[in-house]
Amino acid sequence: MDAFDILDRCRDGQTLSVDEIEILLRCDLEGFDRELSSTAARVRDAHRGKGLFMYGFVYFSTFCRNDCSFCYYRKSNPIGRYRKSRDEVIRLSEDLRDAGVNMVDLTTGEDPVFQKDGCSNLVGLVEGVRDRVDIGIMVSPGAVPKGTMADLRKAGADWFACYQETYNRDVFGKMRIDQDYQNRIDQRLWARDAGLLTEDGMLVGIGETAKDRAEQIRTMGEMGCRQMRAMTFVPQAGTPMQNIVPRDNTDELRAISVMRLAYPDVLIPASLDVEGISGLKARIDAGADVITSIVPPHEELAGVAQPDLDINDGHRSVDHVKRMVAGMGRHISSDKEFRDFMESRRPEAVL
Ligand code: SAM
Ligand code: MD0
Ligand code: SF4
């Protein structure tokens, strides 16, 4: 069956096999990418209308005990690092809420200060933010102990994000040096069992095949992730992968569209952390429905894959993003719509 036939079947709402997903991800036929993205965008609009969600990104500590090959913040990279205080994180979250984001994503390296004592400082931070801010709260702390999940949920977290990067174990081993593959899978299972919504994600261009990406898309959905992402690998100075020639965004955009077709109801980020604001439209056109990695200017906050691109000139700010969204004939959905999304899909806590 050719890729155009598979697209026709998607329009009828049929589910996609892993083989079909792979065919869509691989297809280089003339005009196909355009058809793929416009079909995915129509499926997104049928579910979400013209609304998009928007998340603020607070990377509150760039200290990390790990040595991921792809990451600028790996522990062996001798860079300047920062750790924000609890009060600063609360203020930044309040500012982001006031500016109009639907959720704040509290992200950290695996910083020993937040990892110690069952992540008590992390739990306390979430409690502090929840006390003052009534929008969604996502935590992205890397791997934490099982018992921490229920504590995070009780503290008021809504989402737990932890990206497997790849479901190819060999590639995983080369990327996440000395980290346990199953433990990272378990993070999302434990989080879900504690009543947290979960996000998984893939890196594109780290040596994985289209088949690996296809299997990952299917598995992320089967494991109940309500948000899933693809990000093109961006080479980072001072890392073992610094000289890899960066790929264009073709495979990421295809992955966004195919995730949308395979799982019409999941949230899919258009991350400003890959190509900055100039990459926003292509990702929305491909079927994404969330804008992530909005970072307020002049706060000495970093992105992950693009530590400073577009931040201090305000191009990753809420106002700028809102103007871009309006220019696309779309709008940011209300907090009520975001809350309704969460409430109707929140897993039951069994831990
Ligand atoms: N330390 C936590 C962890 O690793 O799970 C939280 C940070 S996590 C949000 C950082 C994510 O950004 C990684 O999982 C990876 O998917 C993405 N990322 C990091 N470095 C990147 C790079 N060089 N290019 C593209 N994406 C990158
Ligand atoms: C982003 N820089 O959304 C953030 C980060 C962590 N949950 C997300 C990778 O692109
Ligand atoms: Fe640390 Fe996360 Fe970077 Fe890995 S990806 S080095 S865990 S901050």
mmCIF file of C-alpha atoms and ligand atoms in Angstrom:
data_model
loop_
_atom_site.group_PDB
_atom_site.id
_atom_site.type_symbol
_atom_site.label_atom_id
_atom_site.label_comp_id
_atom_site.label_asym_id
_atom_site.label_seq_id
_atom_site.Cartn_x
_atom_site.Cartn_y
_atom_site.Cartn_z
ATOM 1 C CA MET A 1 0.000 0.000 0.000
ATOM 2 C CA ASP A 2 1.457 3.400 -0.822
ATOM 3 C CA ALA A 3 1.670 6.365 1.508
ATOM 4 C CA PHE A 4 -1.116 8.297 -0.239
ATOM 5 C CA ASP A 5 -3.504 5.341 0.270
ATOM 6 C CA ILE A 6 -2.588 5.217 3.951
ATOM 7 C CA LEU A 7 -3.352 8.943 4.257
ATOM 8 C CA ASP A 8 -6.767 8.350 2.694
ATOM 9 C CA ARG A 9 -7.481 5.695 5.294
ATOM 10 C CA CYS A 10 -6.447 8.116 8.093
ATOM 11 C CA ARG A 11 -9.060 10.550 6.861
ATOM 12 C CA ASP A 12 -11.661 7.861 7.577
ATOM 13 C CA GLY A 13 -10.409 7.644 11.158
ATOM 14 C CA GLN A 14 -8.791 4.200 10.820
ATOM 15 C CA THR A 15 -5.979 3.276 13.194
ATOM 16 C CA LEU A 16 -2.436 2.984 11.860
ATOM 17 C CA SER A 17 -0.174 -0.056 12.228
ATOM 18 C CA VAL A 18 3.534 0.410 13.018
ATOM 19 C CA ASP A 19 4.362 -0.545 9.417
ATOM 20 C CA GLU A 20 1.976 2.086 8.081
ATOM 21 C CA ILE A 21 3.419 4.703 10.435
ATOM 22 C CA GLU A 22 6.880 3.866 9.123
ATOM 23 C CA ILE A 23 5.737 4.212 5.495
ATOM 24 C CA LEU A 24 4.364 7.688 6.286
ATOM 25 C CA LEU A 25 7.600 8.704 8.030
ATOM 26 C CA ARG A 26 9.754 7.528 5.133
ATOM 27 C CA CYS A 27 7.796 8.686 2.102
ATOM 28 C CA ASP A 28 9.696 11.005 -0.240
ATOM 29 C CA LEU A 29 7.126 11.110 -3.029
ATOM 30 C CA GLU A 30 6.570 14.448 -4.717
ATOM 31 C CA GLY A 31 3.930 16.499 -2.891
ATOM 32 C CA PHE A 32 3.522 13.994 -0.058
ATOM 33 C CA ASP A 33 4.845 16.119 2.814
ATOM 34 C CA ARG A 34 2.321 18.819 1.962
ATOM 35 C CA GLU A 35 -0.560 16.331 1.948
ATOM 36 C CA LEU A 36 0.658 14.753 5.195
ATOM 37 C CA SER A 37 0.829 18.023 7.094
ATOM 38 C CA SER A 38 -2.434 19.423 5.762
ATOM 39 C CA THR A 39 -4.242 16.197 6.687
ATOM 40 C CA ALA A 40 -2.734 16.282 10.186
ATOM 41 C CA ALA A 41 -3.650 19.960 10.595
ATOM 42 C CA ARG A 42 -7.253 19.195 9.606
ATOM 43 C CA VAL A 43 -7.411 16.353 12.139
ATOM 44 C CA ARG A 44 -6.049 18.731 14.825
ATOM 45 C CA ASP A 45 -8.576 21.439 13.929
ATOM 46 C CA ALA A 46 -11.436 18.932 14.108
ATOM 47 C CA HIS A 47 -10.445 18.215 17.726
ATOM 48 C CA ARG A 48 -9.211 21.563 18.937
ATOM 49 C CA GLY A 49 -10.677 24.171 16.577
ATOM 50 C CA LYS A 50 -8.449 27.218 16.078
ATOM 51 C CA GLY A 51 -7.165 27.156 19.673
ATOM 52 C CA LEU A 52 -3.618 26.370 20.751
ATOM 53 C CA PHE A 53 -2.238 25.926 24.251
ATOM 54 C CA MET A 54 0.862 27.737 25.447
ATOM 55 C CA TYR A 55 3.319 26.719 28.205
ATOM 56 C CA GLY A 56 5.914 28.795 30.012
ATOM 57 C CA PHE A 57 9.268 27.158 30.548
ATOM 58 C CA VAL A 58 11.171 27.612 33.806
ATOM 59 C CA TYR A 59 14.504 25.797 33.722
ATOM 60 C CA PHE A 60 15.179 26.365 37.405
ATOM 61 C CA SER A 61 18.439 24.458 37.811
ATOM 62 C CA THR A 62 21.029 23.636 35.170
ATOM 63 C CA PHE A 63 23.095 21.452 37.515
ATOM 64 C CA CYS A 64 23.008 17.778 36.583
ATOM 65 C CA ARG A 65 24.561 14.506 37.752
ATOM 66 C CA ASN A 66 24.177 12.901 34.313
ATOM 67 C CA ASP A 67 26.316 12.968 31.219
ATOM 68 C CA CYS A 68 23.892 12.655 28.309
ATOM 69 C CA SER A 69 25.875 12.785 25.053
ATOM 70 C CA PHE A 70 23.523 15.254 23.356
ATOM 71 C CA CYS A 71 23.052 17.723 26.202
ATOM 72 C CA TYR A 72 24.786 21.040 26.780
ATOM 73 C CA TYR A 73 24.197 20.670 30.536
ATOM 74 C CA ARG A 74 25.878 17.242 30.878
ATOM 75 C CA LYS A 75 27.974 17.245 34.025
ATOM 76 C CA SER A 76 31.350 17.052 32.256
ATOM 77 C CA ASN A 77 30.700 20.211 30.215
ATOM 78 C CA PRO A 78 32.499 23.043 32.062
ATOM 79 C CA ILE A 79 29.831 25.725 31.621
ATOM 80 C CA GLY A 80 28.362 28.377 33.907
ATOM 81 C CA ARG A 81 25.315 27.022 35.743
ATOM 82 C CA TYR A 82 22.554 28.481 37.890
ATOM 83 C CA ARG A 83 19.986 27.362 40.438
ATOM 84 C CA LYS A 84 16.945 29.568 41.099
ATOM 85 C CA SER A 85 15.529 29.926 44.601
ATOM 86 C CA ARG A 86 12.038 28.716 45.482
ATOM 87 C CA ASP A 87 10.825 32.309 45.745
ATOM 88 C CA GLU A 88 12.231 33.170 42.328
ATOM 89 C CA VAL A 89 10.528 30.155 40.754
ATOM 90 C CA ILE A 90 7.225 31.154 42.371
ATOM 91 C CA ARG A 91 7.559 34.722 41.092
ATOM 92 C CA LEU A 92 8.491 33.573 37.589
ATOM 93 C CA SER A 93 5.485 31.229 37.556
ATOM 94 C CA GLU A 94 3.168 34.037 38.702
ATOM 95 C CA ASP A 95 4.538 36.320 35.975
ATOM 96 C CA LEU A 96 3.990 33.656 33.342
ATOM 97 C CA ARG A 97 0.447 33.083 34.566
ATOM 98 C CA ASP A 98 -0.243 36.819 34.454
ATOM 99 C CA ALA A 99 1.113 36.920 30.913
ATOM 100 C CA GLY A 100 -1.403 34.233 29.925
ATOM 101 C CA VAL A 101 0.204 30.798 29.646
ATOM 102 C CA ASN A 102 -1.948 27.717 30.293
ATOM 103 C CA MET A 103 0.782 25.832 32.117
ATOM 104 C CA VAL A 104 4.195 26.301 33.649
ATOM 105 C CA ASP A 105 6.797 23.594 32.979
ATOM 106 C CA LEU A 106 9.172 23.366 35.957
ATOM 107 C CA THR A 107 12.294 21.756 34.549
ATOM 108 C CA THR A 108 15.654 20.882 36.080
ATOM 109 C CA GLY A 109 18.772 18.870 35.478
ATOM 110 C CA GLU A 110 19.158 15.942 37.861
ATOM 111 C CA ASP A 111 20.539 18.356 40.425
ATOM 112 C CA PRO A 112 21.637 16.631 43.677
ATOM 113 C CA VAL A 113 20.030 19.489 45.646
ATOM 114 C CA PHE A 114 16.628 18.554 44.245
ATOM 115 C CA GLN A 115 17.256 14.792 44.149
ATOM 116 C CA LYS A 116 18.219 14.361 47.812
ATOM 117 C CA ASP A 117 15.793 13.132 50.532
ATOM 118 C CA GLY A 118 13.291 11.672 48.058
ATOM 119 C CA CYS A 119 13.286 14.945 46.106
ATOM 120 C CA SER A 120 11.866 16.855 49.083
ATOM 121 C CA ASN A 121 13.095 20.226 47.748
ATOM 122 C CA LEU A 122 11.427 19.534 44.413
ATOM 123 C CA VAL A 123 8.158 18.595 46.099
ATOM 124 C CA GLY A 124 8.386 21.734 48.248
ATOM 125 C CA LEU A 125 8.952 23.865 45.167
ATOM 126 C CA VAL A 126 5.868 22.444 43.463
ATOM 127 C CA GLU A 127 3.821 23.047 46.629
ATOM 128 C CA GLY A 128 5.004 26.639 46.705
ATOM 129 C CA VAL A 129 4.048 27.256 43.086
ATOM 130 C CA ARG A 130 0.690 25.491 43.462
ATOM 131 C CA ASP A 131 -0.119 27.661 46.461
ATOM 132 C CA ARG A 132 0.109 30.807 44.337
ATOM 133 C CA VAL A 133 -0.687 29.753 40.793
ATOM 134 C CA ASP A 134 -3.849 28.058 39.563
ATOM 135 C CA ILE A 135 -2.793 27.122 36.014
ATOM 136 C CA GLY A 136 -1.404 23.711 35.005
ATOM 137 C CA ILE A 137 1.897 22.586 36.523
ATOM 138 C CA MET A 138 4.243 20.209 34.697
ATOM 139 C CA VAL A 139 7.418 18.884 36.301
ATOM 140 C CA SER A 140 10.377 17.705 34.219
ATOM 141 C CA PRO A 141 12.976 16.609 36.783
ATOM 142 C CA GLY A 142 14.483 13.594 34.985
ATOM 143 C CA ALA A 143 14.407 10.289 36.853
ATOM 144 C CA VAL A 144 13.033 10.324 40.422
ATOM 145 C CA PRO A 145 12.260 7.556 42.966
ATOM 146 C CA LYS A 146 8.880 5.834 42.652
ATOM 147 C CA GLY A 147 7.616 7.254 45.942
ATOM 148 C CA THR A 148 8.207 10.818 44.762
ATOM 149 C CA MET A 149 5.452 10.545 42.160
ATOM 150 C CA ALA A 150 2.598 10.491 44.669
ATOM 151 C CA ASP A 151 4.282 13.344 46.594
ATOM 152 C CA LEU A 152 4.437 15.441 43.410
ATOM 153 C CA ARG A 153 0.779 14.770 42.670
ATOM 154 C CA LYS A 154 -0.214 15.674 46.248
ATOM 155 C CA ALA A 155 1.870 18.833 46.004
ATOM 156 C CA GLY A 156 -0.279 19.869 43.041
ATOM 157 C CA ALA A 157 1.605 18.782 39.918
ATOM 158 C CA ASP A 158 -0.610 17.902 36.961
ATOM 159 C CA TRP A 159 1.926 16.485 34.499
ATOM 160 C CA PHE A 160 5.170 14.535 34.618
ATOM 161 C CA ALA A 161 7.418 14.851 31.552
ATOM 162 C CA CYS A 162 10.268 12.424 30.909
ATOM 163 C CA TYR A 163 11.479 11.686 27.397
ATOM 164 C CA GLN A 164 12.813 8.292 26.443
ATOM 165 C CA GLU A 165 14.481 10.020 23.426
ATOM 166 C CA THR A 166 14.498 6.688 21.555
ATOM 167 C CA TYR A 167 13.041 3.206 21.956
ATOM 168 C CA ASN A 168 16.153 1.736 20.331
ATOM 169 C CA ARG A 169 18.062 0.387 23.351
ATOM 170 C CA ASP A 170 21.476 0.595 21.680
ATOM 171 C CA VAL A 171 20.981 4.219 20.717
ATOM 172 C CA PHE A 172 19.576 4.953 24.196
ATOM 173 C CA GLY A 173 22.736 3.508 25.756
ATOM 174 C CA LYS A 174 24.908 5.804 23.658
ATOM 175 C CA MET A 175 22.802 8.870 24.466
ATOM 176 C CA ARG A 176 21.909 8.451 28.115
ATOM 177 C CA ILE A 177 25.253 7.171 29.351
ATOM 178 C CA ASP A 178 25.006 4.934 32.452
ATOM 179 C CA GLN A 179 21.254 5.470 32.790
ATOM 180 C CA ASP A 180 18.831 2.587 33.077
ATOM 181 C CA TYR A 181 16.497 2.169 30.107
ATOM 182 C CA GLN A 182 13.706 0.477 32.051
ATOM 183 C CA ASN A 183 13.939 2.941 34.923
ATOM 184 C CA ARG A 184 13.234 5.764 32.480
ATOM 185 C CA ILE A 185 10.234 3.879 31.054
ATOM 186 C CA ASP A 186 9.038 3.245 34.610
ATOM 187 C CA GLN A 187 9.041 6.986 35.363
ATOM 188 C CA ARG A 188 5.995 7.493 33.173
ATOM 189 C CA LEU A 189 4.250 4.343 34.407
ATOM 190 C CA TRP A 190 4.776 5.314 38.066
ATOM 191 C CA ALA A 191 3.683 8.866 37.329
ATOM 192 C CA ARG A 192 0.494 7.675 35.664
ATOM 193 C CA ASP A 193 -0.233 5.328 38.571
ATOM 194 C CA ALA A 194 0.144 8.301 40.916
ATOM 195 C CA GLY A 195 -2.532 10.175 38.969
ATOM 196 C CA LEU A 196 -0.226 12.372 36.890
ATOM 197 C CA LEU A 197 -0.697 13.010 33.180
ATOM 198 C CA THR A 198 2.452 12.041 31.285
ATOM 199 C CA GLU A 199 4.531 13.237 28.370
ATOM 200 C CA ASP A 200 7.086 11.212 26.395
ATOM 201 C CA GLY A 201 9.274 12.320 23.525
ATOM 202 C CA MET A 202 11.825 11.471 20.868
ATOM 203 C CA LEU A 203 14.995 13.068 19.635
ATOM 204 C CA VAL A 204 15.278 13.063 15.855
ATOM 205 C CA GLY A 205 18.703 12.636 14.234
ATOM 206 C CA ILE A 206 20.613 10.705 16.917
ATOM 207 C CA GLY A 207 21.215 7.557 14.887
ATOM 208 C CA GLU A 208 17.716 6.104 15.096
ATOM 209 C CA THR A 209 15.875 4.682 12.074
ATOM 210 C CA ALA A 210 12.418 5.545 10.758
ATOM 211 C CA LYS A 211 11.296 2.157 12.071
ATOM 212 C CA ASP A 212 12.530 3.114 15.567
ATOM 213 C CA ARG A 213 10.510 6.320 15.344
ATOM 214 C CA ALA A 214 7.443 4.407 14.151
ATOM 215 C CA GLU A 215 7.673 1.956 17.042
ATOM 216 C CA GLN A 216 8.149 4.818 19.468
ATOM 217 C CA ILE A 217 5.045 6.629 18.231
ATOM 218 C CA ARG A 218 2.943 3.497 18.693
ATOM 219 C CA THR A 219 4.416 2.723 22.138
ATOM 220 C CA MET A 220 4.008 6.260 23.487
ATOM 221 C CA GLY A 221 0.301 6.082 22.661
ATOM 222 C CA GLU A 222 -0.129 2.582 24.062
ATOM 223 C CA MET A 223 1.479 3.663 27.331
ATOM 224 C CA GLY A 224 -1.197 6.306 27.740
ATOM 225 C CA CYS A 225 0.870 9.448 27.174
ATOM 226 C CA ARG A 226 -1.413 12.437 26.752
ATOM 227 C CA GLN A 227 1.343 14.591 25.347
ATOM 228 C CA MET A 228 4.090 13.435 22.978
ATOM 229 C CA ARG A 229 6.839 15.291 21.208
ATOM 230 C CA ALA A 230 9.598 15.095 18.630
ATOM 231 C CA MET A 231 12.594 17.437 18.700
ATOM 232 C CA THR A 232 15.393 17.568 16.163
ATOM 233 C CA PHE A 233 18.775 17.079 17.805
ATOM 234 C CA VAL A 234 20.727 20.365 17.952
ATOM 235 C CA PRO A 235 24.540 19.886 18.318
ATOM 236 C CA GLN A 236 25.932 21.442 21.516
ATOM 237 C CA ALA A 237 29.396 22.934 22.053
ATOM 238 C CA GLY A 238 31.591 21.001 24.459
ATOM 239 C CA THR A 239 29.752 17.672 24.011
ATOM 240 C CA PRO A 240 30.817 14.494 22.191
ATOM 241 C CA MET A 241 28.134 15.201 19.575
ATOM 242 C CA GLN A 242 29.198 18.780 18.890
ATOM 243 C CA ASN A 243 30.473 18.100 15.370
ATOM 244 C CA ILE A 244 27.500 16.163 14.075
ATOM 245 C CA VAL A 245 26.076 17.990 11.085
ATOM 246 C CA PRO A 246 22.609 19.164 12.125
ATOM 247 C CA ARG A 247 19.656 17.755 10.243
ATOM 248 C CA ASP A 248 16.902 19.892 8.772
ATOM 249 C CA ASN A 249 13.447 19.711 10.335
ATOM 250 C CA THR A 250 11.859 17.355 7.759
ATOM 251 C CA ASP A 251 11.789 14.246 9.942
ATOM 252 C CA GLU A 252 10.595 16.155 13.009
ATOM 253 C CA LEU A 253 7.725 17.713 11.062
ATOM 254 C CA ARG A 254 6.778 14.324 9.653
ATOM 255 C CA ALA A 255 6.837 12.835 13.148
ATOM 256 C CA ILE A 256 4.562 15.630 14.417
ATOM 257 C CA SER A 257 2.063 14.979 11.628
ATOM 258 C CA VAL A 258 2.135 11.215 12.030
ATOM 259 C CA MET A 259 1.720 11.428 15.830
ATOM 260 C CA ARG A 260 -1.331 13.622 15.176
ATOM 261 C CA LEU A 261 -2.801 11.095 12.733
ATOM 262 C CA ALA A 262 -2.039 8.103 14.962
ATOM 263 C CA TYR A 263 -3.371 9.795 18.136
ATOM 264 C CA PRO A 264 -5.684 12.668 17.173
ATOM 265 C CA ASP A 265 -6.458 13.653 20.764
ATOM 266 C CA VAL A 266 -2.954 13.927 22.265
ATOM 267 C CA LEU A 267 -1.209 17.234 22.862
ATOM 268 C CA ILE A 268 1.791 17.745 20.581
ATOM 269 C CA PRO A 269 4.275 20.560 21.209
ATOM 270 C CA ALA A 270 5.716 22.956 18.700
ATOM 271 C CA SER A 271 8.889 23.669 20.683
ATOM 272 C CA LEU A 272 10.572 27.039 20.330
ATOM 273 C CA ASP A 273 13.695 25.303 21.643
ATOM 274 C CA VAL A 274 14.732 23.813 18.284
ATOM 275 C CA GLU A 275 14.595 26.603 15.687
ATOM 276 C CA GLY A 276 13.339 29.442 17.847
ATOM 277 C CA ILE A 277 10.331 31.508 16.864
ATOM 278 C CA SER A 278 11.079 31.110 13.149
ATOM 279 C CA GLY A 279 10.253 27.409 13.489
ATOM 280 C CA LEU A 280 6.831 27.941 15.020
ATOM 281 C CA LYS A 281 4.623 28.127 11.942
ATOM 282 C CA ALA A 282 5.973 24.974 10.273
ATOM 283 C CA ARG A 283 5.271 22.978 13.433
ATOM 284 C CA ILE A 284 1.747 24.337 13.843
ATOM 285 C CA ASP A 285 1.120 23.687 10.143
ATOM 286 C CA ALA A 286 2.297 20.096 10.714
ATOM 287 C CA GLY A 287 -0.407 19.477 13.345
ATOM 288 C CA ALA A 288 1.060 20.605 16.693
ATOM 289 C CA ASP A 289 -1.385 22.177 19.159
ATOM 290 C CA VAL A 290 0.842 23.413 22.010
ATOM 291 C CA ILE A 291 3.558 26.057 21.987
ATOM 292 C CA THR A 292 6.307 25.210 24.474
ATOM 293 C CA SER A 293 9.536 26.717 25.698
ATOM 294 C CA ILE A 294 8.221 30.232 26.105
ATOM 295 C CA VAL A 295 10.937 31.888 28.212
ATOM 296 C CA PRO A 296 10.606 35.384 29.715
ATOM 297 C CA PRO A 297 13.426 37.755 28.679
ATOM 298 C CA HIS A 298 16.053 39.227 31.044
ATOM 299 C CA GLU A 299 15.552 36.668 33.821
ATOM 300 C CA GLU A 300 18.742 34.740 33.181
ATOM 301 C CA LEU A 301 16.786 31.647 32.279
ATOM 302 C CA ALA A 302 17.980 29.171 29.669
ATOM 303 C CA GLY A 303 16.377 26.926 27.084
ATOM 304 C CA VAL A 304 17.640 23.358 26.702
ATOM 305 C CA ALA A 305 18.470 22.644 23.063
ATOM 306 C CA GLN A 306 18.831 26.365 22.310
ATOM 307 C CA PRO A 307 20.148 27.821 25.562
ATOM 308 C CA ASP A 308 19.728 31.471 24.504
ATOM 309 C CA LEU A 309 18.199 31.697 21.014
ATOM 310 C CA ASP A 310 15.432 34.366 20.827
ATOM 311 C CA ILE A 311 15.201 34.787 24.616
ATOM 312 C CA ASN A 312 16.579 38.217 25.508
ATOM 313 C CA ASP A 313 15.185 39.919 22.413
ATOM 314 C CA GLY A 314 11.747 38.870 23.688
ATOM 315 C CA HIS A 315 10.947 36.647 20.735
ATOM 316 C CA ARG A 316 10.203 33.726 23.028
ATOM 317 C CA SER A 317 7.898 35.854 25.210
ATOM 318 C CA VAL A 318 4.147 35.439 25.568
ATOM 319 C CA ASP A 319 3.321 38.714 23.793
ATOM 320 C CA HIS A 320 5.428 37.940 20.780
ATOM 321 C CA VAL A 321 4.070 34.400 20.522
ATOM 322 C CA LYS A 322 0.487 35.662 20.823
ATOM 323 C CA ARG A 323 1.039 38.059 17.926
ATOM 324 C CA MET A 324 2.464 35.252 15.796
ATOM 325 C CA VAL A 325 -0.499 33.026 16.662
ATOM 326 C CA ALA A 326 -2.962 35.778 15.729
ATOM 327 C CA GLY A 327 -1.108 36.183 12.439
ATOM 328 C CA MET A 328 -1.863 32.527 11.727
ATOM 329 C CA GLY A 329 -5.588 33.108 12.282
ATOM 330 C CA ARG A 330 -5.477 31.206 15.576
ATOM 331 C CA HIS A 331 -5.756 32.057 19.268
ATOM 332 C CA ILE A 332 -4.597 30.813 22.654
ATOM 333 C CA SER A 333 -7.252 28.668 24.324
ATOM 334 C CA SER A 334 -8.533 29.576 27.777
ATOM 335 C CA ASP A 335 -7.337 28.129 31.058
ATOM 336 C CA LYS A 336 -10.762 26.560 31.442
ATOM 337 C CA GLU A 337 -10.299 24.653 28.198
ATOM 338 C CA PHE A 338 -6.899 23.468 29.385
ATOM 339 C CA ARG A 339 -8.288 22.463 32.780
ATOM 340 C CA ASP A 340 -11.141 20.592 31.100
ATOM 341 C CA PHE A 341 -8.629 18.752 28.927
ATOM 342 C CA MET A 342 -6.712 17.680 32.037
ATOM 343 C CA GLU A 343 -9.729 16.782 34.158
ATOM 344 C CA SER A 344 -11.314 14.554 31.548
ATOM 345 C CA ARG A 345 -8.102 12.640 30.879
ATOM 346 C CA ARG A 346 -6.391 12.549 34.258
ATOM 347 C CA PRO A 347 -5.527 8.963 35.207
ATOM 348 C CA GLU A 348 -6.944 7.532 38.387
ATOM 349 C CA ALA A 349 -4.338 7.340 41.161
ATOM 350 C CA VAL A 350 -3.662 3.758 42.246
ATOM 351 C CA LEU A 351 -0.332 4.212 44.047
HETATM 352 N N1 SAM B 1 17.046 16.669 33.057
HETATM 353 C C1 SAM B 1 15.720 16.249 32.749
HETATM 354 C C2 SAM B 1 15.724 15.135 31.745
HETATM 355 O O1 SAM B 1 16.744 14.965 31.086
HETATM 356 O O2 SAM B 1 14.702 14.455 31.633
HETATM 357 C C3 SAM B 1 14.857 17.386 32.287
HETATM 358 C C4 SAM B 1 15.412 18.142 31.109
HETATM 359 S S1 SAM B 1 14.718 17.446 29.680
HETATM 360 C C5 SAM B 1 13.372 18.471 29.508
HETATM 361 C C6 SAM B 1 15.707 17.881 28.450
HETATM 362 C C7 SAM B 1 15.170 17.343 27.132
HETATM 363 O O3 SAM B 1 15.489 18.249 26.121
HETATM 364 C C8 SAM B 1 15.810 16.028 26.783
HETATM 365 O O4 SAM B 1 15.055 14.956 27.289
HETATM 366 C C9 SAM B 1 15.842 16.072 25.275
HETATM 367 O O5 SAM B 1 14.699 15.464 24.742
HETATM 368 C C10 SAM B 1 15.834 17.570 24.963
HETATM 369 N N2 SAM B 1 17.188 17.980 24.558
HETATM 370 C C11 SAM B 1 18.261 18.110 25.334
HETATM 371 N N3 SAM B 1 19.349 18.443 24.617
HETATM 372 C C12 SAM B 1 18.942 18.544 23.345
HETATM 373 C C13 SAM B 1 19.596 18.842 22.119
HETATM 374 N N4 SAM B 1 20.900 19.061 22.074
HETATM 375 N N5 SAM B 1 18.865 18.881 20.991
HETATM 376 C C14 SAM B 1 17.538 18.620 21.044
HETATM 377 N N6 SAM B 1 16.866 18.319 22.164
HETATM 378 C C15 SAM B 1 17.552 18.269 23.299
HETATM 379 C C1 MD0 B 2 10.603 22.625 25.542
HETATM 380 N N1 MD0 B 2 12.736 23.420 26.385
HETATM 381 O O1 MD0 B 2 9.406 22.556 25.735
HETATM 382 C C2 MD0 B 2 11.533 22.723 26.728
HETATM 383 C C3 MD0 B 2 11.837 21.354 27.308
HETATM 384 C C4 MD0 B 2 10.787 19.988 29.130
HETATM 385 N N2 MD0 B 2 9.538 19.444 29.575
HETATM 386 C C5 MD0 B 2 10.570 20.724 27.854
HETATM 387 C C6 MD0 B 2 12.561 20.437 26.309
HETATM 388 O O2 MD0 B 2 11.078 22.618 24.407
HETATM 389 FE FE1 SF4 B 3 21.008 16.129 32.629
HETATM 390 FE FE2 SF4 B 3 18.630 16.109 31.413
HETATM 391 FE FE3 SF4 B 3 20.807 17.118 30.174
HETATM 392 FE FE4 SF4 B 3 20.644 14.506 30.558
HETATM 393 S S1 SF4 B 3 19.221 15.758 29.294
HETATM 394 S S2 SF4 B 3 22.452 15.777 30.985
HETATM 395 S S3 SF4 B 3 19.578 14.381 32.518
HETATM 396 S S4 SF4 B 3 19.816 17.929 31.992
#
